[in-house]
CSV table of C-alpha atoms and ligand atoms in Angstrom, one decimal:
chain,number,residue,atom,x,y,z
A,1,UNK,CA,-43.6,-104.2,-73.9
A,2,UNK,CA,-42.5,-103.1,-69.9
A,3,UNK,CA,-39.5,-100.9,-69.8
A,4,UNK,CA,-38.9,-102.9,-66.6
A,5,UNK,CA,-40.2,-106.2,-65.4
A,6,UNK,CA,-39.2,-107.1,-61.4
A,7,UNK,CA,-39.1,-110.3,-60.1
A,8,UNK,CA,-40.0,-110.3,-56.9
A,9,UNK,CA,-42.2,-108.1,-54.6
A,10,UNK,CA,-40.5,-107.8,-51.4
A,11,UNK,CA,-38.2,-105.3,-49.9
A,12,UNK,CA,-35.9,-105.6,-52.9
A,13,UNK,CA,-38.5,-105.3,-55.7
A,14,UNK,CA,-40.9,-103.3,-54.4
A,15,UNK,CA,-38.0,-100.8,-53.8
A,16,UNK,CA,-37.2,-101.1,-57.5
A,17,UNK,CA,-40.5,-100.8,-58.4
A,18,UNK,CA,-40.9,-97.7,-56.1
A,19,UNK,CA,-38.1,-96.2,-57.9
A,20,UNK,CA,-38.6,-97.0,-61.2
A,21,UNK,CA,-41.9,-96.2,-61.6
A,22,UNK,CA,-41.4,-93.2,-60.1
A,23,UNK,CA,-39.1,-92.3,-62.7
A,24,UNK,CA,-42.0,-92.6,-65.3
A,25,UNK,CA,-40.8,-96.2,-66.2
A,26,UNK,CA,-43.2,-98.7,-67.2
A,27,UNK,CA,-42.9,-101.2,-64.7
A,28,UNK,CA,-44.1,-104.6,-64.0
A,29,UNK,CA,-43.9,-106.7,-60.4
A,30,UNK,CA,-43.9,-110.0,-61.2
A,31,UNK,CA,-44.3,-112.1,-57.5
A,32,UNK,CA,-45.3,-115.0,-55.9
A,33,UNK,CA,-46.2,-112.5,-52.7
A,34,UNK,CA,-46.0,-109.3,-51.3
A,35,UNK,CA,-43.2,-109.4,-48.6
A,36,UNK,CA,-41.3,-112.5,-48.8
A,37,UNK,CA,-39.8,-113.7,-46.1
A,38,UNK,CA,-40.4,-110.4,-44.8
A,39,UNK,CA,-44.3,-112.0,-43.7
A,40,UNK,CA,-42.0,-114.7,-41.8
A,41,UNK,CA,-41.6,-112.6,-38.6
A,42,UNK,CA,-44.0,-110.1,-36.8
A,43,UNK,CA,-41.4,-107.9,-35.6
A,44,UNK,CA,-38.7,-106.0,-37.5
A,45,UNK,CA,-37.0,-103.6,-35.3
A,46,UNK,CA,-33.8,-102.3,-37.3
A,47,UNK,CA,-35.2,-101.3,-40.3
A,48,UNK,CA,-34.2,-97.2,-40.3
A,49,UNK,CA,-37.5,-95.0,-39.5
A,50,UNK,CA,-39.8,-97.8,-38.2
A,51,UNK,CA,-38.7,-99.0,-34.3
A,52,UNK,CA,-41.0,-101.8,-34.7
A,53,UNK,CA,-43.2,-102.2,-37.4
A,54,UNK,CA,-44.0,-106.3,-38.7
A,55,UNK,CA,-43.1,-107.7,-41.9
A,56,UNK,CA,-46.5,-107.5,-43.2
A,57,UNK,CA,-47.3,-104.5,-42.7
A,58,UNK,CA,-43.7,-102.7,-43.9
A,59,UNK,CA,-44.3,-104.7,-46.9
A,60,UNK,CA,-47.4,-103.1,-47.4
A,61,UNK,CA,-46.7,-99.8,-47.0
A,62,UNK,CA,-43.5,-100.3,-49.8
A,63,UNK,CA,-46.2,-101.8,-52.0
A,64,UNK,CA,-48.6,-99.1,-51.8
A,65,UNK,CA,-45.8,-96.4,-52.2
A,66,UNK,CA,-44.7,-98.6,-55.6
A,67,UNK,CA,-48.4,-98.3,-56.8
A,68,UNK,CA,-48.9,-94.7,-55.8
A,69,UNK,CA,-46.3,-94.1,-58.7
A,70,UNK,CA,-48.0,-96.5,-60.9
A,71,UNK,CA,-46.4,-100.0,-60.8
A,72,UNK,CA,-48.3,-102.9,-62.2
A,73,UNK,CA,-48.7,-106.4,-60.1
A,74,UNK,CA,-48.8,-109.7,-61.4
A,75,UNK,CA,-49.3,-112.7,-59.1
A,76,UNK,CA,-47.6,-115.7,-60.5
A,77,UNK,CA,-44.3,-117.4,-60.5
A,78,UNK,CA,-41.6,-116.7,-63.0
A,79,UNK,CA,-40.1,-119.7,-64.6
A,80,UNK,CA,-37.5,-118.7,-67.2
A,81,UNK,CA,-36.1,-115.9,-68.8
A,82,UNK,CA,-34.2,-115.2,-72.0
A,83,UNK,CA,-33.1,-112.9,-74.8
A,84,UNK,CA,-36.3,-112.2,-77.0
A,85,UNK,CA,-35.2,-113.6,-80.6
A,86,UNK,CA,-37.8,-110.6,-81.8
A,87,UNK,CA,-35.1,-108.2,-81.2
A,88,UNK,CA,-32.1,-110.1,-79.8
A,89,UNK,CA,-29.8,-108.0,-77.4
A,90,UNK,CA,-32.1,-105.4,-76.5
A,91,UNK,CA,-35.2,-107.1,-74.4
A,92,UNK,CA,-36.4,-110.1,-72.8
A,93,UNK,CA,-39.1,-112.7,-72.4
A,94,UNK,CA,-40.0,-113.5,-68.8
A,95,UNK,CA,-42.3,-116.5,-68.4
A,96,UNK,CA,-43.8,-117.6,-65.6
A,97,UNK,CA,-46.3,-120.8,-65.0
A,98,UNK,CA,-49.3,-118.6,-66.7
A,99,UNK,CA,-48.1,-116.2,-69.2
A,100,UNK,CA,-45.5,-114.4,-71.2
A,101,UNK,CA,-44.2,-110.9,-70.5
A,102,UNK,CA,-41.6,-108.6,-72.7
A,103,UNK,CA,-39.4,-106.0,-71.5
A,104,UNK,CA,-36.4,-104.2,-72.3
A,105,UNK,CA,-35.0,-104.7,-68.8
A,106,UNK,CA,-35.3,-107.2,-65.7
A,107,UNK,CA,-34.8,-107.0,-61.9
A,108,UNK,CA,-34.3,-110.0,-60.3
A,109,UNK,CA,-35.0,-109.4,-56.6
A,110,UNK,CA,-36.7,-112.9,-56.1
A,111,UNK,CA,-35.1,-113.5,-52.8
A,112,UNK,CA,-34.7,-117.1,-51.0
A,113,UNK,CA,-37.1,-119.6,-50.4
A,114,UNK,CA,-37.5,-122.2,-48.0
A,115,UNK,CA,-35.7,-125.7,-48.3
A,116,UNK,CA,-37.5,-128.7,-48.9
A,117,UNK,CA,-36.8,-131.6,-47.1
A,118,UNK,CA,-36.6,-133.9,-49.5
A,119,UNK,CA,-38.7,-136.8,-48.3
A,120,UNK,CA,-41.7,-138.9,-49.3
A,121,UNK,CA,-44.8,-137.5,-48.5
A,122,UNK,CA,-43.4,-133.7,-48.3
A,123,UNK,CA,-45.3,-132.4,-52.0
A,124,UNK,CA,-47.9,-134.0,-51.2
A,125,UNK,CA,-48.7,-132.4,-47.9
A,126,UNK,CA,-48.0,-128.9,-48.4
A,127,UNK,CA,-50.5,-126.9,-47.2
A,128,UNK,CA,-52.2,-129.7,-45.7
A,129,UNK,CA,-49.8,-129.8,-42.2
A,130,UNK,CA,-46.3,-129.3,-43.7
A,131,UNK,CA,-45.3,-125.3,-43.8
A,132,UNK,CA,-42.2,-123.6,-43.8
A,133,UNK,CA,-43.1,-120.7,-41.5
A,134,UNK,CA,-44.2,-121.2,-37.8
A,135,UNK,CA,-45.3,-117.6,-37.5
A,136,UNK,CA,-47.8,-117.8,-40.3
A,137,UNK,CA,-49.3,-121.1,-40.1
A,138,UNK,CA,-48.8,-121.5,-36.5
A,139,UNK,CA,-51.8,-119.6,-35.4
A,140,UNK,CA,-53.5,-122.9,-37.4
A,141,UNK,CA,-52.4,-125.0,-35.2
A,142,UNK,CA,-53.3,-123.5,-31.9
A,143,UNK,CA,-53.9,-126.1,-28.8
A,144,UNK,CA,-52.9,-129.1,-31.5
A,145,UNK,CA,-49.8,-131.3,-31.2
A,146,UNK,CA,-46.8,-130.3,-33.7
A,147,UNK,CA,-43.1,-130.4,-34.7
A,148,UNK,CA,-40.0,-128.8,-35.6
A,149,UNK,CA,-37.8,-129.7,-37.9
A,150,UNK,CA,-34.3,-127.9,-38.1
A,151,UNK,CA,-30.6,-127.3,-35.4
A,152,UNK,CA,-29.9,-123.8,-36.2
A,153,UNK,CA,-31.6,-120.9,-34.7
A,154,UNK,CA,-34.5,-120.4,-37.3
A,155,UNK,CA,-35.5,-123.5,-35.8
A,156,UNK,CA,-35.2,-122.4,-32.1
A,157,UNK,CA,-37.2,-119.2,-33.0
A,158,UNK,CA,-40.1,-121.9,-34.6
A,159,UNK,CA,-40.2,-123.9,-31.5
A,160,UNK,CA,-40.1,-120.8,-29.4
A,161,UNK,CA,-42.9,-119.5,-31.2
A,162,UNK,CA,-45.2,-122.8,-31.5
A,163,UNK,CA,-44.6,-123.4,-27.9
A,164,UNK,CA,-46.8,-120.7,-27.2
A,165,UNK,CA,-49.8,-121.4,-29.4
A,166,UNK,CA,-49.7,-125.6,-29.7
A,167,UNK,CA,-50.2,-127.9,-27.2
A,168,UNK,CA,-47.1,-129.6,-27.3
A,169,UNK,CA,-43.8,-129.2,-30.2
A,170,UNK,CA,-41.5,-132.3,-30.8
A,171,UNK,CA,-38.3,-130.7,-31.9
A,172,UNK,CA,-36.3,-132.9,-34.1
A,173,UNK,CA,-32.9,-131.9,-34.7
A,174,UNK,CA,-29.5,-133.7,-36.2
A,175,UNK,CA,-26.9,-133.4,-33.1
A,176,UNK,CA,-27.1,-134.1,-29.5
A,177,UNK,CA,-28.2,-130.3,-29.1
A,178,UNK,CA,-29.4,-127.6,-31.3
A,179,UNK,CA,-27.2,-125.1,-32.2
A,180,UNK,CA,-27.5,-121.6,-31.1
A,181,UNK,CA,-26.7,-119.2,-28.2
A,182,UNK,CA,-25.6,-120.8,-25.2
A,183,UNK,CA,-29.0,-119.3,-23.6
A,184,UNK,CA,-31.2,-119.3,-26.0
A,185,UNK,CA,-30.5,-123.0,-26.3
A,186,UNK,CA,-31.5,-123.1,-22.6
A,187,UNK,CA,-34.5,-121.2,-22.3
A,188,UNK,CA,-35.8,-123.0,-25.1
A,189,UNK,CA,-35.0,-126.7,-24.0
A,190,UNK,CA,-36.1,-126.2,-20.7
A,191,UNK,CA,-39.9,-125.0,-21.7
A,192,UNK,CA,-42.2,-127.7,-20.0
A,193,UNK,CA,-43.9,-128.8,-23.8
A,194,UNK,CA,-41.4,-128.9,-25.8
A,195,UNK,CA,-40.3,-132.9,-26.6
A,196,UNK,CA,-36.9,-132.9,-28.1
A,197,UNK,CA,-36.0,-135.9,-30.6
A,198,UNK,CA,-32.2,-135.7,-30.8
A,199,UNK,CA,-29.8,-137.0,-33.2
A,200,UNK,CA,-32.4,-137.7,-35.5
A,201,UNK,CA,-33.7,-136.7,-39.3
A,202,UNK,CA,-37.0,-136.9,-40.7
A,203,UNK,CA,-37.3,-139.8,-43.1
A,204,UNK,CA,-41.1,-139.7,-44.2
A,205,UNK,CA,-45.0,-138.0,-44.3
A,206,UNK,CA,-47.3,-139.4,-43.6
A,207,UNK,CA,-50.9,-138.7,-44.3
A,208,UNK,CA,-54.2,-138.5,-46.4
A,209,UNK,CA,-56.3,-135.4,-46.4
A,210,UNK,CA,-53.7,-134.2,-43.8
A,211,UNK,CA,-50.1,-134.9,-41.8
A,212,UNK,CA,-51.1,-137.7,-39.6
A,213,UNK,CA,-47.7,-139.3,-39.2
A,214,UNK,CA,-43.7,-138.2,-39.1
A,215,UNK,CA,-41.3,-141.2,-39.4
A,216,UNK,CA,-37.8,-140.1,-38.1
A,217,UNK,CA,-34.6,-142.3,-38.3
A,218,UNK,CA,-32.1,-142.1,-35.1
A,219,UNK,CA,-29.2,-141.3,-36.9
A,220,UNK,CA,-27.0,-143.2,-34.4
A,221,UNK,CA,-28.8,-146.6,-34.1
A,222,UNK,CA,-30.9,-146.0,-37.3
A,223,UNK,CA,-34.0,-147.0,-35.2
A,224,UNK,CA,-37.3,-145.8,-36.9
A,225,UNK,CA,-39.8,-144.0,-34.7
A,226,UNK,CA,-43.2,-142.9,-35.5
A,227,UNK,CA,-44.4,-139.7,-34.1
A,228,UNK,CA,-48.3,-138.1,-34.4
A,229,UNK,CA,-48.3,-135.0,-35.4
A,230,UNK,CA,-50.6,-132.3,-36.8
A,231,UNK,CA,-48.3,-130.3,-38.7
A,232,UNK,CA,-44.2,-130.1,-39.1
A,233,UNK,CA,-42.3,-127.1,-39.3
A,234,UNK,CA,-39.6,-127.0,-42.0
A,235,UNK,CA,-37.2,-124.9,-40.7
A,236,UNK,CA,-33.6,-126.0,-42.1
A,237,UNK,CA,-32.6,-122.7,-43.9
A,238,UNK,CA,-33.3,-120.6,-47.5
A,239,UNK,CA,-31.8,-121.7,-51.2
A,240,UNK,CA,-31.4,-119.2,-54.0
A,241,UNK,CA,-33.9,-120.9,-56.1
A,242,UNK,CA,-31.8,-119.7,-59.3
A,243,UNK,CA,-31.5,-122.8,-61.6
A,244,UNK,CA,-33.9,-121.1,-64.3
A,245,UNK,CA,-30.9,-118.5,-64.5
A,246,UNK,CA,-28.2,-121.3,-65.4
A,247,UNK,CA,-26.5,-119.8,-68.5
A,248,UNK,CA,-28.1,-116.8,-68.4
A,249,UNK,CA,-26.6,-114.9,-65.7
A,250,UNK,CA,-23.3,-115.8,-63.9
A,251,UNK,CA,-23.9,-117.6,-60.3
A,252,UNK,CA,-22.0,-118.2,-57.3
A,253,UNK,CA,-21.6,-121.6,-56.0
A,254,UNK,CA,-24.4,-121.0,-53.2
A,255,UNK,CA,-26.6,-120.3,-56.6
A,256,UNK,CA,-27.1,-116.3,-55.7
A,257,UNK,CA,-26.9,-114.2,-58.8
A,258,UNK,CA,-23.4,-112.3,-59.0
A,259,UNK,CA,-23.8,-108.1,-59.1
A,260,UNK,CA,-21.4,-105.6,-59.4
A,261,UNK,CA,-21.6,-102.5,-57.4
A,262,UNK,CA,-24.2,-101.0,-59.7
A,263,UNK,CA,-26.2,-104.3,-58.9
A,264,UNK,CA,-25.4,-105.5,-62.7
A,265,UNK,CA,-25.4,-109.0,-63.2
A,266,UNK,CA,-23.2,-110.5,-65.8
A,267,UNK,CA,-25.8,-110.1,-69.1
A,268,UNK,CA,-26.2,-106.4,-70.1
A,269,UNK,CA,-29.9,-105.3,-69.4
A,270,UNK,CA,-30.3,-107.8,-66.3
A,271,UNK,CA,-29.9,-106.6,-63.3
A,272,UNK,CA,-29.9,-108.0,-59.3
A,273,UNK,CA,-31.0,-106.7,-55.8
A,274,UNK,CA,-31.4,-108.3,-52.6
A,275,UNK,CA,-31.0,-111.6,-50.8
A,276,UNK,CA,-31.1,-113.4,-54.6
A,277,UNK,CA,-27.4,-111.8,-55.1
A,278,UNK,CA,-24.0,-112.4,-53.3
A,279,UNK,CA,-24.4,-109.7,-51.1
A,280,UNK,CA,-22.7,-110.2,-48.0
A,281,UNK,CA,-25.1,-109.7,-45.3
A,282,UNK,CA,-29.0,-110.5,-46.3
A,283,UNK,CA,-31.4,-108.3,-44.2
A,284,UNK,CA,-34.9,-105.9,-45.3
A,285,UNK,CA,-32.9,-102.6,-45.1
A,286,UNK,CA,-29.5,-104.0,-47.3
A,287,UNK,CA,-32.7,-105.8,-49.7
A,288,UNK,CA,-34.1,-102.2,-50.3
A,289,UNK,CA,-31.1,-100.5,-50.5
A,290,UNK,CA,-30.0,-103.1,-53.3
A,291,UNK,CA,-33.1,-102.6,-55.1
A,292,UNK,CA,-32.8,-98.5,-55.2
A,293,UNK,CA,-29.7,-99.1,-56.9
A,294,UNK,CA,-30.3,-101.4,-59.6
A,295,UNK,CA,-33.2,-99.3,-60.3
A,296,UNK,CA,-31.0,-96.7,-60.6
A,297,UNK,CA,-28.7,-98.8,-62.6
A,298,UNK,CA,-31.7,-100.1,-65.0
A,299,UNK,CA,-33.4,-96.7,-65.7
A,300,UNK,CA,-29.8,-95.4,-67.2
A,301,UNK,CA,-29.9,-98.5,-69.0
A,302,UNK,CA,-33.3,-98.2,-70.5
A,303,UNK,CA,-32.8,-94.3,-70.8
A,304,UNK,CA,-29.5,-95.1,-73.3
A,305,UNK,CA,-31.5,-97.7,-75.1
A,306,UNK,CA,-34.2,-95.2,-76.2
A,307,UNK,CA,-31.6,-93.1,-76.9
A,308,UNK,CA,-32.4,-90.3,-73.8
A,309,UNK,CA,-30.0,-89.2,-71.2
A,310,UNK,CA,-29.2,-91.2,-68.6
A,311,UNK,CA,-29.0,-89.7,-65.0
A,312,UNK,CA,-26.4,-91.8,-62.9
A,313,UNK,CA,-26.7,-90.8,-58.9
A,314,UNK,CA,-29.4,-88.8,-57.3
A,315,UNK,CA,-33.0,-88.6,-59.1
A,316,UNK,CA,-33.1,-84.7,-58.4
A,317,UNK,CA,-30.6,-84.2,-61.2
A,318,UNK,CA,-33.8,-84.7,-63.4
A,319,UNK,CA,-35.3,-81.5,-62.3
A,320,UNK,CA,-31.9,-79.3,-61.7
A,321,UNK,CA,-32.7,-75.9,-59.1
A,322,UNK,CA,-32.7,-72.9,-61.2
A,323,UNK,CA,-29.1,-71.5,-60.6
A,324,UNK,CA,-30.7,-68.5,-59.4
A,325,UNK,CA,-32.2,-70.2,-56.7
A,326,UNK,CA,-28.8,-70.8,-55.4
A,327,UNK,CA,-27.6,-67.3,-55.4
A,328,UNK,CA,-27.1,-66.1,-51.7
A,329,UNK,CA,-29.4,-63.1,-51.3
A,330,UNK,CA,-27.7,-60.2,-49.8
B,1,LIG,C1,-37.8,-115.3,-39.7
B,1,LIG,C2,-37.1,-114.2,-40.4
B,1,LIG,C3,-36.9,-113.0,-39.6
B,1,LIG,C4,-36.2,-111.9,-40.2
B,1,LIG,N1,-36.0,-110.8,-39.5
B,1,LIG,C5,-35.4,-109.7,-40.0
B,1,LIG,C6,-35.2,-108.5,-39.3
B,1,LIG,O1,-35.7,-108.4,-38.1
B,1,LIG,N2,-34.6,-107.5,-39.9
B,1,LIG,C7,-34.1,-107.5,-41.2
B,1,LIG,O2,-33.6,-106.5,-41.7
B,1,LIG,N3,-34.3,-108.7,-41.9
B,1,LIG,C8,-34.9,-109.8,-41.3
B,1,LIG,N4,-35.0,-110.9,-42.0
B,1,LIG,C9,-34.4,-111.0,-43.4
B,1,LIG,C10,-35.3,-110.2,-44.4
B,1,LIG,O3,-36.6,-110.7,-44.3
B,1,LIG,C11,-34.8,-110.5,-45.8
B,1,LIG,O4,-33.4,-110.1,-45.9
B,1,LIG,C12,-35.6,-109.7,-46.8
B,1,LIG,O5,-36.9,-110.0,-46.8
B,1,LIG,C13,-35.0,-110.0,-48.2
B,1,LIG,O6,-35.8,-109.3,-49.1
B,1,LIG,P1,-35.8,-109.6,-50.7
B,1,LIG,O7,-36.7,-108.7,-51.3
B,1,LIG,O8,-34.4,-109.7,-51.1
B,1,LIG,O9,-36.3,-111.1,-50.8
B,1,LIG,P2,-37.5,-111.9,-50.1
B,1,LIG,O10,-38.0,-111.3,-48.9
B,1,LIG,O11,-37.0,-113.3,-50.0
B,1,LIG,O12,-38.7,-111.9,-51.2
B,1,LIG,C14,-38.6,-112.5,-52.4
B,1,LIG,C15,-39.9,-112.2,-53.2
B,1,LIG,O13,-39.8,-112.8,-54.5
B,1,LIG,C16,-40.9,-113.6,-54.7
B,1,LIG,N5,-40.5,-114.8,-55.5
B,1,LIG,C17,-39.7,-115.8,-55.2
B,1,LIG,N6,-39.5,-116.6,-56.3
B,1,LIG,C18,-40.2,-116.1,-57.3
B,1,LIG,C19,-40.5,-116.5,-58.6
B,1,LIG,N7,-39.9,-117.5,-59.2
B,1,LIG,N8,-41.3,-115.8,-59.3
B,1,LIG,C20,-42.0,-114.7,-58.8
B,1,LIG,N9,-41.8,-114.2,-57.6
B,1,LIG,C21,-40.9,-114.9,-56.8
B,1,LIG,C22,-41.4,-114.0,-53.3
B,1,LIG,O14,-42.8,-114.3,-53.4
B,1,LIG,C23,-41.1,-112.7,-52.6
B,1,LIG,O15,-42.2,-111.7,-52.8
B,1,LIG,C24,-35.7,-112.0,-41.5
B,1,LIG,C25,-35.9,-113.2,-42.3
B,1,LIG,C26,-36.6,-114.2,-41.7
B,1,LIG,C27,-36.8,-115.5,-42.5
């Protein structure tokens, strides 16, 4: 049995579990990955103490400050969650594709993933020429032929990006023009290999052992075209993915996991940090901020159910300065 189990291992969770364990809690990180959509850009340059520093490697340093304390890591991908019937009201049972896990607390700080498109072809290509982050798998396609899917700005950043590692990019967007900065939309458009396919959406993948084909559908005439292609960039924006929650834990209608200012969800003992939640704004420094407090929020909580005193702002309060100490010396 954990005292805490986080979901999660980004800025979010790996600030909770920074915290927590810290605190002597026994804590497990549950995650798919160390850094999240943190690993999605190489340059983060407003996250307070760092002027630059990449996703990867700020990810690395909160995961190495979270172990330095004692937090445990699991790899794998938590699938449900509920009240343990063993002793209902006072923990839970995470469970993920490989295992169980008990605790008497959870964190949910699983952030946002990726959208699928949604077309044939899609599942089974994953991995095999179809990703969902250009600055990862880009480098994998250097001097080969690839495309863009996506109007908004993550996917101007994506063609941005590719342009300067793959032969040539097909951007396919919905609209007569991407949408984004007068200027940005400029620079980008005019850059000599870069193919846009406008007013279009991708209908299929095709492919064996890898993307071969993309089949996109004008979506004035409703003409087909078939374009070659080594890989396609998914770049059409991030989903809560919170459906295992339903029932559990109240939801927005966006799917993010509602928290108070204490970062409590709606079910005593669960709490929320991070892009997962309705927080307003959804950036690595609000993320860790967010996962300070509900660790805060779910030591207290596991303190009171072990019947201990729970501390409420500032961790120092655990070890109080002598008065003494305080005393001006005269
Ligand atoms: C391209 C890009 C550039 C960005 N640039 C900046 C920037 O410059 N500055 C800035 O402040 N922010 C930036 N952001 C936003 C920032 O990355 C996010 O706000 C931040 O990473 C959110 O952290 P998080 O911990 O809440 O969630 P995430 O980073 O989304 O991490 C979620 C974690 O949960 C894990 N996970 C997901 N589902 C499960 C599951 N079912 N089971 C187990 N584990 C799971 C994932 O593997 C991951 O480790 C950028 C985002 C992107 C996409």
């Amino acid at each position: 049995m954990y005292d805490i189990i986080i979901v999660g291992g980004s800025a979010a969770g790996l600030t909770s579990a920074l915290y927590t364990s810290r605190q002597g809690m026994n804590t497990l990180v549950i995650t798919k990955d160390i850094g999240g959509q943190m690993l999605l850009t190489n340059e983060i340059q407003n996250y307070p103490g760092f002027h630059s520093i990449s996703g990867f490697e700020l990810a690395t340093k909160l995961k190495e400050q979270a172990e330095s304390y004692g937090a445990n890591f699991v790899y794998d991908e938590v699938t449900g969650l509920e009240e343990d019937k063993d002793c209902p009201g006072m923990c839970f049972k995470v469970k993920t594709l490989q295992d169980t896990f008990n605790a008497l607390s959870v964190i949910l700080a699983f952030g946002k993933t990726p959208m699928d498109l949604g077309v044939p072809g899609e599942q089974e290509l994953k991995g095999r020429g179809v990703s969902y982050c250009a600055v990862c798998d880009g480098p994998l396609f250097r001097g080969k032929v690839v495309s863009v899917i996506g109007s908004g700005e993550q996917a101007l950043d994506a063609v941005n990006y590719l342009s300067s590692v793959a032969k040539s990019v097909y951007f396919i967007h919905n609209y007569d023009r991407p949408i984004g900065s007068e200027e940005m939309v400029q620079q980008i458009l005019s850059l000599p290999n870069v193919q846009r396919v406008p007013n279009s959406r991708v209908k299929e993948l095709i492919g064996d052992t890898k993307l071969r084909k993309i089949v996109t559908q004008n979506t004035k005439d409703h003409s087909l075209t078939e374009i070659e292609s080594d890989a396609i960039f998914i770049e059409i924006g991030y989903i809560a993915k919170t459906d295992f929650l339903r029932g559990l834990v109240e939801l927005n209608d966006k799917g993010e996991v509602k928290v108070d200012k204490e970062c409590k969800t709606s079910h005593h003992g669960i709490f929320a940090a991070g892009d997962v939640t309705d927080i307003a704004f959804k950036q690595a420094v609000i993320s860790a901020a967010e996962g300070a407090v509900a660790a805060l929020s779910a030591y207290n909580y596991v303190q009171r159910i072990k019947g201990k005193t729970a501390i409420r702002n500032d961790w120092r309060s655990i070890q109080p300065k002598k008065k003494s100490d305080n005393l001006l010396k005269i």
